[in-house]
XYZ file of C-alpha atoms in Angstrom:
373
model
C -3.121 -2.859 16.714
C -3.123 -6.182 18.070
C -0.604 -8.989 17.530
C -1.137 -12.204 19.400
C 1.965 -12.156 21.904
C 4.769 -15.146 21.840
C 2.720 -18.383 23.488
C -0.636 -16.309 23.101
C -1.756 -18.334 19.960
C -3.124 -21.187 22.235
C -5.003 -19.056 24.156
C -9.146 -19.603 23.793
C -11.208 -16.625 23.142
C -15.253 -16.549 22.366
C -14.672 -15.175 19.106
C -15.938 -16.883 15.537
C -13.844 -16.629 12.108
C -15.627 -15.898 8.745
C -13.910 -15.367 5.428
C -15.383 -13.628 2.560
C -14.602 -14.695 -1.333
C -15.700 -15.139 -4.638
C -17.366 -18.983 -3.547
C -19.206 -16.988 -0.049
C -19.456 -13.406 -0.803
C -21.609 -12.769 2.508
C -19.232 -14.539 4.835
C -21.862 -16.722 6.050
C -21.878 -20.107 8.061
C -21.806 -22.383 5.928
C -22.018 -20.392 3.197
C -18.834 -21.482 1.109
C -18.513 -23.495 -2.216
C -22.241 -23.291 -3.009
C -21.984 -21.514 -5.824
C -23.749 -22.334 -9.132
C -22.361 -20.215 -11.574
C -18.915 -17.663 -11.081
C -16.185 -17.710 -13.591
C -15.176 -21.497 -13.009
C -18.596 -23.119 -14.039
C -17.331 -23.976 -17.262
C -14.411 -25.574 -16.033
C -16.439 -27.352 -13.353
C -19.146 -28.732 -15.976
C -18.168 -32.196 -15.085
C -18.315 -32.029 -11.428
C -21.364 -29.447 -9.511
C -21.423 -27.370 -7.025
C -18.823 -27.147 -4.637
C -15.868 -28.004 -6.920
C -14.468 -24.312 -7.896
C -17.497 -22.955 -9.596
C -16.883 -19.534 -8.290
C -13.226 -18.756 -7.684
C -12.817 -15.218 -9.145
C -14.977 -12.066 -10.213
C -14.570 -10.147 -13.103
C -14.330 -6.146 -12.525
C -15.776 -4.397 -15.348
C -13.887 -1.173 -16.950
C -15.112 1.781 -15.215
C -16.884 -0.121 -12.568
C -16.291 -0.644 -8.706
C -17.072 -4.114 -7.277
C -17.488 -4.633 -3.347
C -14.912 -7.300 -2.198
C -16.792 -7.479 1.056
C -19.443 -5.780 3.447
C -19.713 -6.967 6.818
C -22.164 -5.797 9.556
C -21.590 -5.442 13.040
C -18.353 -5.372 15.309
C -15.479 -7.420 13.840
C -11.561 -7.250 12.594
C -10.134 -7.857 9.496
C -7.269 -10.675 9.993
C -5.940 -11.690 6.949
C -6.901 -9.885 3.118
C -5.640 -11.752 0.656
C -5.402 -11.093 -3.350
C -4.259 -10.978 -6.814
C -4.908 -10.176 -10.556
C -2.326 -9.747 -13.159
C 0.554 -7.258 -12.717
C -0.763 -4.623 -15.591
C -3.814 -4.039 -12.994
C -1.777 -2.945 -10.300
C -1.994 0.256 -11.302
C -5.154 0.501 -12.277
C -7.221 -0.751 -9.338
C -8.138 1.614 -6.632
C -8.464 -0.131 -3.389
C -10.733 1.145 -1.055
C -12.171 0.985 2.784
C -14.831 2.485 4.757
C -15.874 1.837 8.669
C -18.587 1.836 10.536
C -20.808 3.478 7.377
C -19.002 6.421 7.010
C -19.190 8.008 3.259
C -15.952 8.352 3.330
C -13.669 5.621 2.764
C -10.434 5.498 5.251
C -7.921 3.612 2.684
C -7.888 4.831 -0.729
C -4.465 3.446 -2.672
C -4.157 1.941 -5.293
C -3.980 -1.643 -5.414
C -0.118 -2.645 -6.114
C 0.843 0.125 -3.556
C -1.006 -1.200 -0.876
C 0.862 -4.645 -0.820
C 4.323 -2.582 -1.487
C 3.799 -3.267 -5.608
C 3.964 0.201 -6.613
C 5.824 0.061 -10.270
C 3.948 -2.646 -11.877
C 6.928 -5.767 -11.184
C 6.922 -8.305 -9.023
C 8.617 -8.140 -5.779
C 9.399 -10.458 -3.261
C 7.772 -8.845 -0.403
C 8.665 -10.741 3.170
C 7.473 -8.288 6.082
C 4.922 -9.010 9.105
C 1.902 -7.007 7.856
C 2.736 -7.820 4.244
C 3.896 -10.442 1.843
C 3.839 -10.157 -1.746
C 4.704 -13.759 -2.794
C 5.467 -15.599 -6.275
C 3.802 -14.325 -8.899
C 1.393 -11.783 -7.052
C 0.048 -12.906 -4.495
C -0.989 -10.179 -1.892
C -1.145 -10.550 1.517
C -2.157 -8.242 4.442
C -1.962 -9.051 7.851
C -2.470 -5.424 8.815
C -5.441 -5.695 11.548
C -8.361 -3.635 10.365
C -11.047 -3.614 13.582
C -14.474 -1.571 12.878
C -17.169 -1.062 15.654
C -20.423 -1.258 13.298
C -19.470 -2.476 10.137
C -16.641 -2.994 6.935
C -16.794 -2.220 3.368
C -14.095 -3.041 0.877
C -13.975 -2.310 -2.281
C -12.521 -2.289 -5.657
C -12.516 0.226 -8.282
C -11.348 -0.998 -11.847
C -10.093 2.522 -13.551
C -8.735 0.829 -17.050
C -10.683 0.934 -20.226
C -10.592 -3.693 -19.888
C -12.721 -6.078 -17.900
C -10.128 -6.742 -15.311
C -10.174 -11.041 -13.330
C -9.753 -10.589 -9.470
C -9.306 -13.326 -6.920
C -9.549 -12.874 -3.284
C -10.324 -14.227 0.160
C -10.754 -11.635 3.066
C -10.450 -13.623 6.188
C -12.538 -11.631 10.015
C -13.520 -12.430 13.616
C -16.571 -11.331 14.813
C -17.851 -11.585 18.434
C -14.448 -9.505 20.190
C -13.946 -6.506 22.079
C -12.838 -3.879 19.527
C -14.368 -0.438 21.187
C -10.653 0.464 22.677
C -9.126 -0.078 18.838
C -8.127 2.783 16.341
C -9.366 2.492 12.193
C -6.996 1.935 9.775
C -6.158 4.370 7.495
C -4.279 4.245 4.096
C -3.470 7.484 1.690
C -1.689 7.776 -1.333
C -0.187 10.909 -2.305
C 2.224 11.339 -5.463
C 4.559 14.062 -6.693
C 5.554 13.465 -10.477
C 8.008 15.265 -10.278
C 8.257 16.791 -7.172
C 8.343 20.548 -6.937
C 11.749 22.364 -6.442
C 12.994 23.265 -2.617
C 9.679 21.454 -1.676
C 9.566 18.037 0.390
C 6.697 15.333 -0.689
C 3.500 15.176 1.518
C 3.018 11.750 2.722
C 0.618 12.834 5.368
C -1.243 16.715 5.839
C -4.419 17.797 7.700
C -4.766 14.550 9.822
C -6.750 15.713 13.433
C -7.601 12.993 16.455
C -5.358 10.778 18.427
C -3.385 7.935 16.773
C -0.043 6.204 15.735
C 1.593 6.295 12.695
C 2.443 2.312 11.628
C 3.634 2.872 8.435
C 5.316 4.025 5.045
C 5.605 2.690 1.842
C 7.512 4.359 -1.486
C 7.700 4.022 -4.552
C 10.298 5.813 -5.644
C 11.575 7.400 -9.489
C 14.837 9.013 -9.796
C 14.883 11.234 -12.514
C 18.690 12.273 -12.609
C 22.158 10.835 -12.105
C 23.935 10.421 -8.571
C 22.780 9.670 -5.435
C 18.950 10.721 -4.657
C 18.667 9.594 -0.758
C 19.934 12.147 1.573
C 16.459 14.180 2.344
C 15.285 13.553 5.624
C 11.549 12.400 6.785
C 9.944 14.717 9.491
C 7.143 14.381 12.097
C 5.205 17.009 12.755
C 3.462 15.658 15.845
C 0.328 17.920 17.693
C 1.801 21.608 18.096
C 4.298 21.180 15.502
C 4.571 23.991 13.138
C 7.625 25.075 11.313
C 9.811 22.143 12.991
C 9.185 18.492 13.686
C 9.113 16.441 16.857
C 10.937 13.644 14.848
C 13.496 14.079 12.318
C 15.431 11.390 10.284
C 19.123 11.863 9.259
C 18.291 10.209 5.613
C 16.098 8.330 3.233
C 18.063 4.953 3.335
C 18.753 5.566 7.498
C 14.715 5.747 7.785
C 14.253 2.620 5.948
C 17.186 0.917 7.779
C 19.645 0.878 5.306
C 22.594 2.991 5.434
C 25.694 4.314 3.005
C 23.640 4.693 -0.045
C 22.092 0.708 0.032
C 25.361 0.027 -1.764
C 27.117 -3.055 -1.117
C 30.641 -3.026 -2.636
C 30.802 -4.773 -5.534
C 27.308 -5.172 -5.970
C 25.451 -1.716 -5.961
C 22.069 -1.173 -4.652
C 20.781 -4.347 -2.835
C 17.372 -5.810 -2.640
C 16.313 -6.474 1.217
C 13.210 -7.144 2.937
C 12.755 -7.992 6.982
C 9.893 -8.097 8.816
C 9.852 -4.275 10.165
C 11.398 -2.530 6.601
C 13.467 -3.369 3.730
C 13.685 -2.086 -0.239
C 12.706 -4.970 -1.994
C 12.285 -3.784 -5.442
C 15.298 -2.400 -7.426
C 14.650 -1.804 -11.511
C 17.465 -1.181 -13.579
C 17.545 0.700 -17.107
C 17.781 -1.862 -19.638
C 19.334 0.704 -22.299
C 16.102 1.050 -24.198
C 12.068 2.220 -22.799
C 13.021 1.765 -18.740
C 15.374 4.233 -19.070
C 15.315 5.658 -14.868
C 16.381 4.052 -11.903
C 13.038 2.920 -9.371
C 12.966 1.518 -6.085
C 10.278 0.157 -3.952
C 10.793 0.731 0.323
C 9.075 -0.091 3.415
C 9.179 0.928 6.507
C 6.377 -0.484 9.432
C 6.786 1.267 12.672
C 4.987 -1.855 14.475
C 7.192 -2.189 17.598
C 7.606 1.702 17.668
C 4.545 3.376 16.397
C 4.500 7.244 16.668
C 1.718 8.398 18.201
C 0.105 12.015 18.059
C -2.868 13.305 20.151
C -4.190 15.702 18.254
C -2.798 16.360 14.906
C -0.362 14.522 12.056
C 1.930 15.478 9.418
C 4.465 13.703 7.495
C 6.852 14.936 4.586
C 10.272 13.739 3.326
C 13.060 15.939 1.456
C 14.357 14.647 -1.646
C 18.111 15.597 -1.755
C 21.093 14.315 -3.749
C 24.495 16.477 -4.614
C 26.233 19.144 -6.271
C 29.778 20.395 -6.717
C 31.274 21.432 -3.973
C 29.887 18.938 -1.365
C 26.305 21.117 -1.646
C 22.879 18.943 -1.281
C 20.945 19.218 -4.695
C 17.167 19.736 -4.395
C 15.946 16.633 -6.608
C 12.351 16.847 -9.005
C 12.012 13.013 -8.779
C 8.681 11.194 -8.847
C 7.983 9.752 -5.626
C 4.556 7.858 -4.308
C 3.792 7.184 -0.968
C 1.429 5.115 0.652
C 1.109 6.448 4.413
C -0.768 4.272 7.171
C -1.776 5.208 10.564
C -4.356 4.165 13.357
C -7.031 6.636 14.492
C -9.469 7.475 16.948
C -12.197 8.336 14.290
C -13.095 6.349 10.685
C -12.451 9.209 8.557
C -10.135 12.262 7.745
C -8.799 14.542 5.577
C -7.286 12.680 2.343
C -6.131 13.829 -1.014
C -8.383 14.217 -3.957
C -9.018 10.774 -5.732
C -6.601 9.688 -8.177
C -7.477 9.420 -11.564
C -5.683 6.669 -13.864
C -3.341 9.402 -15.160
C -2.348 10.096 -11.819
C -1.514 6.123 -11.468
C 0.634 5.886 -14.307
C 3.586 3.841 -14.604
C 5.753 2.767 -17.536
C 8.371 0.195 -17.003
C 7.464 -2.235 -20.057
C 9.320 -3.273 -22.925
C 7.014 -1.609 -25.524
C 7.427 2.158 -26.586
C 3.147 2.202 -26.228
C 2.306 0.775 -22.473
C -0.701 -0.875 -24.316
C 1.349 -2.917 -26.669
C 1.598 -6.409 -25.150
C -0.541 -5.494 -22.087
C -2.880 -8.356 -20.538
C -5.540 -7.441 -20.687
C -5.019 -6.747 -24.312
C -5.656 -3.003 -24.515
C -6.771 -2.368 -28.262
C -5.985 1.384 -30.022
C -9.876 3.325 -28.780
């Protein structure tokens, strides 16, 4: 990773900045607002080119749209984006480096920007802000040697409006800088006696920066007492690193209950639980929470092989832990030496699923309007 240190920002370096959206989609000098037709032409009828002719696209059902592709050495500064909440779920965010087939980040799109259920979130951390009323922002530096591809797959059954701006430098040093990588893994519910995978099968050298979870209770009491473990290089049956407790790892502590108040919404810039939703006595009937947890000033680094899982334990008579089937999604990120490696099968929009809406039907009311097939 690299963060520009305290006083750096004034430094010079021979690098240029290009941005890629709707109104340049090559990134080019001198490329932006020359568009002469994109989804604002109508609304620009009076006025020509360069007055918001192109700010959006428009994903069709089924299809995939590339947000960007950029050639040579560069790094990803800024990504920013948004569509309307009841896509979040349905758009599969994707990234590949240096031309590999394989993409490196594959989550879907509200996960990514800690957005997992669906609601909106004030979201106020250093890689990522999630801001008033969805808008996404990553900061999370994405450095390729020979060339970026993002992309955008649209698994709903409605034309889907995106708007975006994906902001790189080209002309830097990257060859000493690790790929980002993104998974998604969810277990719905999660097996009995067995922890959630956030991270299997992962072999090079790297640091771990990252965890986000979007988390379903799916019984009464207290749910956060498993522990997350690090099974760093030789690791087999027992981790390197091992946490004392869901709410300790995420920097909260005695249950995220503040006397008086019950489960309270933080965010800082290293981890936080900004998202709390409450049953309203009707169709959101469970508990859900949304947690970070960016391990930016204390990455965990591995030189030859990763993997991550956390325990999902609340309790029992008797002061015994109870194993806990909740449904738990994680989005895992991590650095590495190589642009691919071994992910989870694809997720299909079944997989993606949420339903926190007011409506018995999650298509009644949706926007898109979702009509009966």
């Amino acid at each position: 990773m690299v963060y520009p240190e305290p006083g750096s920002i004034a430094r010079l370096r021979s690098v240029q900045t290009r941005s890629i959206s709707p109104e340049n989609f090559d990134g080019s000098a001198g490329g932006g607002g020359r568009a002469t037709v994109g989804t604002g032409a109508a609304c620009a009828r009076d006025l020509g080119p360069g007055w918001k002719i192109s700010p959006s696209v428009d994903i069709p059902a089924s299809a995939t749209f590339d947000l960007a592709t950029i050639s040579g050495a560069g790094q990803i500064t800024h990504f920013w984006v948004t569509t309307h909440k009841d896509n979040w779920r349905t758009l599969l965010l994707r990234a590949y480096w240096d031309g590999a087939e394989e993409p490196a980040i594959e989550v879907p799109y509200g996960d990514f920007f800690c957005s997992g259920w669906g609601e909106f979130a004030q979201v106020n951390s250093q890689t990522i802000a999630a801001n008033p009323h969805g808008g996404f922002n990553s900061y999370w530096p994405m450095p390729f040697r020979e060339g970026a591809r993002l992309t955008l797959e649209n698994l709903s059954t409605v034309d889907v409006r995106v708007y975006y701006q994906i902001t790189y430098e080209i002309g830097g040093d990257y060859s000493g800088l690790g790929y980002l990588h993104a998974q998604w893994r969810r277990s719905n519910p999660l097996e009995y006696l067995t922890p959630h995978t956030i991270v299997e099968g992962v072999e090079g050298t790297g640091q771990y920066v990252g965890t986000y979870l979007a988390w379903g209770v799916n019984s009464s009491g207290w749910w956060g007492e498993g522990e997350i473990k690090f099974y760093l290089d030789d690791d087999e049956q027992y981790p390197t690193i091992c946490g004392t407790g869901t709410e300790d790892y995420f920097g909260g502590a005695w249950n995220f209950d503040v006397p008086g108040r019950g489960y309270t919404e933080f965010s800082t810039p290293y981890l936080g639980m900004p998202q709390v939703i409450r049953p309203d006595g009707l169709y959101a009937s469970q508990q859900r929470f949304g947690m970070y947890r960016w391990h930016l000033v204390d990455p965990i680094h591995f030189a030859q092989r990763l993997r991550v899982d956390i325990q999902a334990l609340g309790w029992r008579s008797g002061w015994r832990y109870l194993p806990l089937r909740d449904d738990i999604a994680s989005t895992a990120l991590f650095y590495l030496d190589r642009p691919t490696a071994r992910r989870p099968r694809t997720p299909s929009a079944d997989d993606l699923e949420v339903h926190l809406g007011s409506a018995p039907v999650p298509d009644l009311g949706a926007q898109p309007p979702r009509p009966p097939a």
